[in-house]
Short mmCIF file of C-alpha atoms in Angstrom, two decimals:
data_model
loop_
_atom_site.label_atom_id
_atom_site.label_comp_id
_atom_site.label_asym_id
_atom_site.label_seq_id
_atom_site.Cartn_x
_atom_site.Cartn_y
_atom_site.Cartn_z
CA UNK Q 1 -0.75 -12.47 -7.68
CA UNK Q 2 0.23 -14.84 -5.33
CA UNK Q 3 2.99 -15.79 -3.11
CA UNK Q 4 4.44 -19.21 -1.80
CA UNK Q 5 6.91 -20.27 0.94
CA UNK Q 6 9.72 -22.80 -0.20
CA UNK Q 7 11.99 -23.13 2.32
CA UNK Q 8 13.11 -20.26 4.24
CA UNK Q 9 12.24 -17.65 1.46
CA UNK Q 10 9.25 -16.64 -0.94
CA UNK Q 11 7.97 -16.93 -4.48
CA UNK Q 12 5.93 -15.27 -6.47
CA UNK Q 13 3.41 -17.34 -9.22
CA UNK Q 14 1.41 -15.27 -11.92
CA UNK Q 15 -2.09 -16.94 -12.54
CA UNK Q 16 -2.60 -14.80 -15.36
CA UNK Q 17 -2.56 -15.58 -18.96
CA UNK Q 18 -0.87 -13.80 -21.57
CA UNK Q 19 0.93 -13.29 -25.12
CA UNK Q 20 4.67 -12.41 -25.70
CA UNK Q 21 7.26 -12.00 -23.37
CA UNK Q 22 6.24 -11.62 -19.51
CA UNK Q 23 7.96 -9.62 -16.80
CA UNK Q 24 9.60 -10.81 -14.22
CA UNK Q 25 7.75 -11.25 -10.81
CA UNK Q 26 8.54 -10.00 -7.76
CA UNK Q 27 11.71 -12.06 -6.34
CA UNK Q 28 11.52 -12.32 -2.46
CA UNK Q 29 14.39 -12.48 -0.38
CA UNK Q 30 15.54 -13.41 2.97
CA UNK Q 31 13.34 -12.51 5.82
CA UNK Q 32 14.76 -10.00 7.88
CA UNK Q 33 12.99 -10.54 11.53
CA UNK Q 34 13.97 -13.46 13.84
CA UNK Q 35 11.55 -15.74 15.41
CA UNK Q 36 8.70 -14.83 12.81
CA UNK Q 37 6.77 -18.07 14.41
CA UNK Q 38 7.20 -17.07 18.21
CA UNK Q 39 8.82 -20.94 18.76
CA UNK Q 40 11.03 -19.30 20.94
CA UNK Q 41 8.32 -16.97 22.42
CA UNK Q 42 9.10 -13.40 22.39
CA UNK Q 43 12.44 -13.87 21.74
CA UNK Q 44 13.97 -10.93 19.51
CA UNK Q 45 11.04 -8.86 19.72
CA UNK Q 46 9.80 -5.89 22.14
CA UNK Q 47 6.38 -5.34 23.38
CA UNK Q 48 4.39 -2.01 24.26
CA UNK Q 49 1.36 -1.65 25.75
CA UNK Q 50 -0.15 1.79 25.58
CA UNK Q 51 -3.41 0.27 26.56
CA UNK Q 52 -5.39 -0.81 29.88
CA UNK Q 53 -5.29 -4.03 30.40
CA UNK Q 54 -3.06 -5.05 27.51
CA UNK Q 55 -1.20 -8.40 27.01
CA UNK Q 56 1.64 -10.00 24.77
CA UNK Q 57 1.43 -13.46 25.07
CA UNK Q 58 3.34 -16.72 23.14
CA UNK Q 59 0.35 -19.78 23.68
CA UNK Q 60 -0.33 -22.81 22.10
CA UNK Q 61 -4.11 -21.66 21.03
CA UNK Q 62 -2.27 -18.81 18.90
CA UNK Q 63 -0.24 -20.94 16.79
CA UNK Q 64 -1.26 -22.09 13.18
CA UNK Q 65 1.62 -23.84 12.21
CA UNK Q 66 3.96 -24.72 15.10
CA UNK Q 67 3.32 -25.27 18.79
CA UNK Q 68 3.45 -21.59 19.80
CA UNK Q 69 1.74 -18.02 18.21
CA UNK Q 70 1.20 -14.37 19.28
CA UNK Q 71 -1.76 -13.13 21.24
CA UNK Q 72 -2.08 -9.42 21.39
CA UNK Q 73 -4.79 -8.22 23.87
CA UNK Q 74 -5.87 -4.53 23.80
CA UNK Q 75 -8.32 -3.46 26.81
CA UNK Q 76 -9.62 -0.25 26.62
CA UNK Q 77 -7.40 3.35 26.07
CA UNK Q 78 -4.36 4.41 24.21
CA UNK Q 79 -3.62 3.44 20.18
CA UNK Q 80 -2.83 -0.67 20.62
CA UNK Q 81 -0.89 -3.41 21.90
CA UNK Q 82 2.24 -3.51 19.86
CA UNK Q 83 5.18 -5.84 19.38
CA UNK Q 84 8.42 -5.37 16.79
CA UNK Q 85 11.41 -5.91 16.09
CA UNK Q 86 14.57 -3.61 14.76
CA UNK Q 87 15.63 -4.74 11.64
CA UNK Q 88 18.12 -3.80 9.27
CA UNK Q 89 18.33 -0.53 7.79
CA UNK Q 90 16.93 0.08 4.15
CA UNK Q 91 18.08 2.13 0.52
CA UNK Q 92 15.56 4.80 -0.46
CA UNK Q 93 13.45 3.22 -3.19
CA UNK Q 94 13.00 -0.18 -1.95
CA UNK Q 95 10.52 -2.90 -1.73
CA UNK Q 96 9.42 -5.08 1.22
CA UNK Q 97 7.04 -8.17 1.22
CA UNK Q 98 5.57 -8.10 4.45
CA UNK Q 99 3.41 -11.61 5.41
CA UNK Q 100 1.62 -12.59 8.03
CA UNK Q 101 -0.87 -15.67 9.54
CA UNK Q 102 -3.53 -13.86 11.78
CA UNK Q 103 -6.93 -14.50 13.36
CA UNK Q 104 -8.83 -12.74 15.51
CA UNK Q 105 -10.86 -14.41 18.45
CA UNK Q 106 -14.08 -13.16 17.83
CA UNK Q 107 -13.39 -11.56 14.36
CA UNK Q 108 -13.66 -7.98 13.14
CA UNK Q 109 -10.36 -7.06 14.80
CA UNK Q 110 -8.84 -4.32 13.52
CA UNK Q 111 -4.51 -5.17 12.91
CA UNK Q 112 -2.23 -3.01 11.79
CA UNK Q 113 0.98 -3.77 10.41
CA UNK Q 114 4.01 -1.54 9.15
CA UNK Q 115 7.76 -1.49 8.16
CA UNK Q 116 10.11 1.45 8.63
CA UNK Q 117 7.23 3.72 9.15
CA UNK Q 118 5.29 2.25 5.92
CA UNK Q 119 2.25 0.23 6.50
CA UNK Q 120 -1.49 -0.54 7.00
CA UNK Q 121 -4.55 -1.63 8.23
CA UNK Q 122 -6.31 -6.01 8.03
CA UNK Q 123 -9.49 -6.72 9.45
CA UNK Q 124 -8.82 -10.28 10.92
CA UNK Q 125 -11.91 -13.24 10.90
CA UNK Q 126 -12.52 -15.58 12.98
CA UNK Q 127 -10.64 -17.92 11.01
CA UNK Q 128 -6.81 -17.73 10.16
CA UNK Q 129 -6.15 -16.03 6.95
CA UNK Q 130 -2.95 -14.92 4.92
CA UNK Q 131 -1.69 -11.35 4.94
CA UNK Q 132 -0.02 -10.31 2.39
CA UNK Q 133 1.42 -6.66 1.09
CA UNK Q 134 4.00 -4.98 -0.98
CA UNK Q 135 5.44 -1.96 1.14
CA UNK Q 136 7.12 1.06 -0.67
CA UNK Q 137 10.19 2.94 1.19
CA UNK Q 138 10.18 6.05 -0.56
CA UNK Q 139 13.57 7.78 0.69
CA UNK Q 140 15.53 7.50 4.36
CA UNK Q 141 14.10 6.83 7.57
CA UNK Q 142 15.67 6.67 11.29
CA UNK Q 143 12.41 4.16 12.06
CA UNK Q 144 13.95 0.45 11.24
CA UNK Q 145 11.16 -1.36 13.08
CA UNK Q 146 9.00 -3.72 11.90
CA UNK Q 147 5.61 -3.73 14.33
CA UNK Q 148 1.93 -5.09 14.50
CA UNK Q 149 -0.58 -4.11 16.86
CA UNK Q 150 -3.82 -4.61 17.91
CA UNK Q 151 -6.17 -1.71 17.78
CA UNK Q 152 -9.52 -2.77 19.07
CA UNK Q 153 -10.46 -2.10 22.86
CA UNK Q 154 -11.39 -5.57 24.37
CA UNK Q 155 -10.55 -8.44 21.82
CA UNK Q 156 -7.35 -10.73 21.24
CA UNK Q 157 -5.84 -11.11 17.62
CA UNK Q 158 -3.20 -14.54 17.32
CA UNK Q 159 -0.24 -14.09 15.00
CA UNK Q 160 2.19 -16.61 13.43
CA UNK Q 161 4.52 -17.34 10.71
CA UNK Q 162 5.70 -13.50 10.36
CA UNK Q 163 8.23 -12.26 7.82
CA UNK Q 164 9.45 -9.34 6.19
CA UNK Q 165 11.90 -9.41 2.88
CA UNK Q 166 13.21 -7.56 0.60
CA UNK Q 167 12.28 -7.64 -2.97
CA UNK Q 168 12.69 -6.93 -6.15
CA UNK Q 169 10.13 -5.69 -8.39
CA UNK Q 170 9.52 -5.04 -12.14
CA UNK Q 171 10.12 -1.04 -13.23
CA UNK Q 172 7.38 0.50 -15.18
CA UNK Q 173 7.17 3.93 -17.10
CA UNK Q 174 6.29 5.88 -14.52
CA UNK Q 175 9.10 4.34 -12.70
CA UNK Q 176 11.31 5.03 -15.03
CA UNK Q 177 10.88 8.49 -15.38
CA UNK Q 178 13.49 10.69 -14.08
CA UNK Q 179 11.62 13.73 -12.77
CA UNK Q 180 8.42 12.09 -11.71
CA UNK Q 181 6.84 13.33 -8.90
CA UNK Q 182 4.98 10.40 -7.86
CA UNK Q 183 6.69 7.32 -5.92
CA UNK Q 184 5.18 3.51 -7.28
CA UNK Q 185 3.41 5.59 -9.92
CA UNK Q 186 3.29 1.92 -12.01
CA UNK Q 187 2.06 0.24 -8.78
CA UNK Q 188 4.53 -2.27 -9.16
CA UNK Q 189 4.32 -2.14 -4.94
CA UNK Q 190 0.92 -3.03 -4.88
CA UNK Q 191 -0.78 0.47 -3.05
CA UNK Q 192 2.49 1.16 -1.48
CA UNK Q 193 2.78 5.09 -0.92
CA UNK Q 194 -0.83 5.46 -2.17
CA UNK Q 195 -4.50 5.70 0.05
CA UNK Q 196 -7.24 4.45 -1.15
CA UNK Q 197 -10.59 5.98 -0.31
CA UNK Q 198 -14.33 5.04 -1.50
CA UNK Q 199 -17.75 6.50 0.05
CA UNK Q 200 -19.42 3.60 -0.55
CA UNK Q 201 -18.73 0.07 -2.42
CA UNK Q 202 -15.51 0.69 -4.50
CA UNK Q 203 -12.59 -1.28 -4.41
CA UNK Q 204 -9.03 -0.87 -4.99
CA UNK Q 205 -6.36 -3.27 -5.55
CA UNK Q 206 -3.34 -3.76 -8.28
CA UNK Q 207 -2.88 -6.73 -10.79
CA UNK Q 208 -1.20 -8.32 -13.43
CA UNK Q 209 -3.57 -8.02 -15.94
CA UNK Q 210 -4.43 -4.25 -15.13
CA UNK Q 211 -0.77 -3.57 -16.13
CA UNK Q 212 0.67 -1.36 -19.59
CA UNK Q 213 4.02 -1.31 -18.50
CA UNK Q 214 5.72 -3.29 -16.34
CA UNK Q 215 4.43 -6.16 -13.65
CA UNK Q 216 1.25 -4.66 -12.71
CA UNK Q 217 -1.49 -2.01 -12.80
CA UNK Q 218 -4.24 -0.23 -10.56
CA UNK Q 219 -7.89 -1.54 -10.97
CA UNK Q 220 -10.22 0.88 -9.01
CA UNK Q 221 -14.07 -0.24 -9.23
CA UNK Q 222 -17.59 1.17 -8.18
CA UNK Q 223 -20.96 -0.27 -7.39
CA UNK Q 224 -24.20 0.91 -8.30
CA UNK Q 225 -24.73 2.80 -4.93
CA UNK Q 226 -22.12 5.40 -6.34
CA UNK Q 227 -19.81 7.94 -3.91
CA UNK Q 228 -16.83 7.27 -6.15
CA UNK Q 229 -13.49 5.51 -5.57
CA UNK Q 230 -9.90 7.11 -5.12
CA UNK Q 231 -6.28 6.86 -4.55
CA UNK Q 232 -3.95 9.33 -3.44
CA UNK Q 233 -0.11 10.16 -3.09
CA UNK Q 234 0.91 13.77 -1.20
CA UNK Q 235 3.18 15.26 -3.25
CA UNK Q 236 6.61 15.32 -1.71
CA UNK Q 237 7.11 19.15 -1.75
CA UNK Q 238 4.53 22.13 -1.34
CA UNK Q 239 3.46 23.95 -3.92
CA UNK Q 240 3.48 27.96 -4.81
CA UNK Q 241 0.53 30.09 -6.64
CA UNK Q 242 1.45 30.22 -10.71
CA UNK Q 243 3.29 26.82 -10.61
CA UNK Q 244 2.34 24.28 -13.95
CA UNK Q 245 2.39 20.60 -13.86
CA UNK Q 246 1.85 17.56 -16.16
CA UNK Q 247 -0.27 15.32 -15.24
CA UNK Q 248 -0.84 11.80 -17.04
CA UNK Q 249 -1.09 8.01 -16.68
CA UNK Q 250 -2.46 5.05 -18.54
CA UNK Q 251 -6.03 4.47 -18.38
CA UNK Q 252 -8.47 1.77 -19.60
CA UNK Q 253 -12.32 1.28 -18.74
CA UNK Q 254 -14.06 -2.14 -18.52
CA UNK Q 255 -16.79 -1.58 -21.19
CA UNK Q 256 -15.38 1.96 -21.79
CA UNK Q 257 -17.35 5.12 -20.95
CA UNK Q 258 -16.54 5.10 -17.22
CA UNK Q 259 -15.51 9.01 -15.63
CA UNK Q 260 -12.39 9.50 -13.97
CA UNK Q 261 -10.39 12.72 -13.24
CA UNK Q 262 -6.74 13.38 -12.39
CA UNK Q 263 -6.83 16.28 -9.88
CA UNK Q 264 -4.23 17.68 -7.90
CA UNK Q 265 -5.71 18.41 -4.30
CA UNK Q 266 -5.29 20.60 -1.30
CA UNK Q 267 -4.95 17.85 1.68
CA UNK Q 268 -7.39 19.69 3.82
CA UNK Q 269 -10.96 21.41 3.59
CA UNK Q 270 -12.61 22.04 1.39
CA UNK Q 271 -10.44 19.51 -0.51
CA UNK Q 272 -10.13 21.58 -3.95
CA UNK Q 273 -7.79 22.07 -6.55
CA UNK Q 274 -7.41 21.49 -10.45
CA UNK Q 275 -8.74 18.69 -12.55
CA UNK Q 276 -8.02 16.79 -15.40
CA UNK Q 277 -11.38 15.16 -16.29
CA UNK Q 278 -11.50 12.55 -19.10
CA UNK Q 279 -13.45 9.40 -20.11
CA UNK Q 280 -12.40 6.13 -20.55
CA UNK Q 281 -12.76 3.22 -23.35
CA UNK Q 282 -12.12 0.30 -23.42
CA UNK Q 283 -8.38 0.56 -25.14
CA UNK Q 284 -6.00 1.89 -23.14
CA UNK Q 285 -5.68 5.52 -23.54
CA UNK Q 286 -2.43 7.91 -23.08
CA UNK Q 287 -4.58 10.96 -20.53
CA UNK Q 288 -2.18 13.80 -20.53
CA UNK Q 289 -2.80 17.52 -19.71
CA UNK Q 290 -1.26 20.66 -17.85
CA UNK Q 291 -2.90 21.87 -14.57
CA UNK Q 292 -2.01 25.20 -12.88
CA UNK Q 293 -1.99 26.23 -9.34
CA UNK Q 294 -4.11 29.02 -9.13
CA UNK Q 295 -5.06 29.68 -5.95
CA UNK Q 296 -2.37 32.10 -4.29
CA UNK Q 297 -0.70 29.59 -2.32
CA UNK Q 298 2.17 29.49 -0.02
CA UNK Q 299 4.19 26.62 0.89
CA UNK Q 300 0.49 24.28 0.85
CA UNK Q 301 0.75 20.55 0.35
CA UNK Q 302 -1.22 19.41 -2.18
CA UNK Q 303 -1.90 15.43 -3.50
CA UNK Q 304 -2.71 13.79 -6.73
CA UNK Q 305 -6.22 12.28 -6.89
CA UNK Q 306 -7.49 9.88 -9.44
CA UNK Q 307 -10.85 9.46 -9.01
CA UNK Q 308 -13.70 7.19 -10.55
CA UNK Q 309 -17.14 8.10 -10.40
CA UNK Q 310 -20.15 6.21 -11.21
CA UNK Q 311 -20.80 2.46 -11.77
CA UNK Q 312 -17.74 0.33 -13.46
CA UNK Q 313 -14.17 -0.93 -13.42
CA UNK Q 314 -11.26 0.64 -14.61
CA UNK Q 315 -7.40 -0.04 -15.24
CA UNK Q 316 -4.73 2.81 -14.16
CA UNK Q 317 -1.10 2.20 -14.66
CA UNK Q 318 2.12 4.64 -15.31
CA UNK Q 319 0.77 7.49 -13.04
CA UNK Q 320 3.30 10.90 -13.67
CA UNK Q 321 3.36 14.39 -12.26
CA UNK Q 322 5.99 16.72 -13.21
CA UNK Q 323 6.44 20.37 -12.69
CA UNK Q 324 6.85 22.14 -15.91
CA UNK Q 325 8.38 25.11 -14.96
CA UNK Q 326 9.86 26.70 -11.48
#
């Protein structure tokens, strides 16, 4: 997918080609921070510096487009160098397109960037490159500030052309599905509400063609040095000992053959819990299956983990947990 500027708002182009009728991409709307190119310095936006030796500055070497951009320094100590901005408040449910021009001055800087508590983590190179990221609000929040920060003792990262909008995104079935557990369970928000994990060379990312309902779909591959490749979403209450859920989503493998497992997972050592193991071909397939919680627990917070392990590429969309009975 990718994104454009016309004017003062965004759109969205699919360079993807397909048959029949396609969904609608995401439509961006109005950016909702002032002074997103620092023109009129740090105007709008606050600064903290839980650091040693930290600086905000507005200069002319941080600018891309413009005359003026951001340079965060972090010296050594605390979490970052931060700046933000309060913005207005959002409805439980909704989409944000977050973008952002950034460079680092020796590269390797580690930025992160979030939205009403909801974010994540660039790497920035020595030479200016786009970020761009669907964000997921999954419910209320008293945090209405949009932030980035720098997190690396002793370097400077430059920032320009900043915005964050609202937008509207395609529904797939997991979306649609009253009692689903699982928030962006289509991935219609990119990774939004989802962490994505891999011991060694896997990759995760969403796209068009990955889809089976909706805008867009989860591709999660693996190299040949193995460690598998995962996402993950914390179920958003705890669970008891004798509870059942369904577990199910869409899944199609690259050649077909690949091994992936649905598990629902304790979210702390030894990281166990009970797994839906299937594998893939190269049509998608409907994976569906009951998993019981065994273990006599009380109140424990558990996630759903899809997993690939071993060499290949597969497509994940529609993601659903439901409890089947009380």
């Amino acid at each position: 997918m990718v994104f454009h500027r016309k004017g003062g708002g965004w759109l969205a182009l699919v360079l993807a080609a397909g048959c029949g009728e396609e969904p609608q991409a995401p439509q961006i709307g109005t950016n909702q921070v002032t002074n997103g190119s620092f023109e009129l310095k740090l105007s709008g936006w606050w600064s903290n510096a839980d650091v040693e030796d930290g600086t905000v500055e507005v200069l002319p070497e941080a600018a891309d487009t413009g005359a003026l951009g951001l340079a965060l320094t972090k010296g050594t100590g605390g979490w970052g160098i931060v700046v933000g901005q309060d913005t207005a408040p959002h409805t439980a449910g909704q989409t944000y397109h977050v973008h952002a021009r950034i460079r680092g001055k020796a590269g390797g800087e580690r930025v992160s960037i979030s939205f009403h508590g909801q974010g994540f983590e660039v790497e920035a190179g020595k030479q200016w490159r786009t970020v761009e990221r669907l964000v997921y609000l999954p419910g209320d929040s008293k945090d209405f500030s949009a932030m980035i920060a720098n997190t690396t003792d002793h370097s400077t990262v430059y920032v320009d052309d900043v915005a964050f909008a609202p937008t509207q995104v395609a529904q797939g079935e997991a979306d649609k599905h009253r009692d689903n557990l699982m928030h962006n369970g289509s991935f219609e928000s990119g990774l939004g509400m989802w962490s994505f994990w891999s011991g060694s060379d896997g990759q995760g990312s969403t796209s068009f063609d990955a889809r089976h309902s909706g805008y867009a779909g989860l591709v999660l591959s693996l190299g040949g040095e193995g460690g598998g490749a995962s996402v993950k979403q914390a179920l958003p209450e705890p669970v008891r000992a004798g509870e059942v859920y369904r577990v199910e989503a869409r899944v199609r493998g690259a050649l077909g053959g690949e091994t992936v497992s649905l598990c629902l997972q304790i979210n702390e050592e030894p990281w166990d819990g009970p797994c839906l193991p299937f594998t893939a071909t190269s049509k998608w397939t409907h994976v569906s299956g009951k998993v019981a919680i065994e273990e006599p627990l009380d109140d424990q917070r558990l996630g759903l983990v899809l997993s690939l392990f071993g060499e290949g590429t597969v497509q994940v969309d529609d993601v659903i947990v439901v409890r089947v009975n009380p």
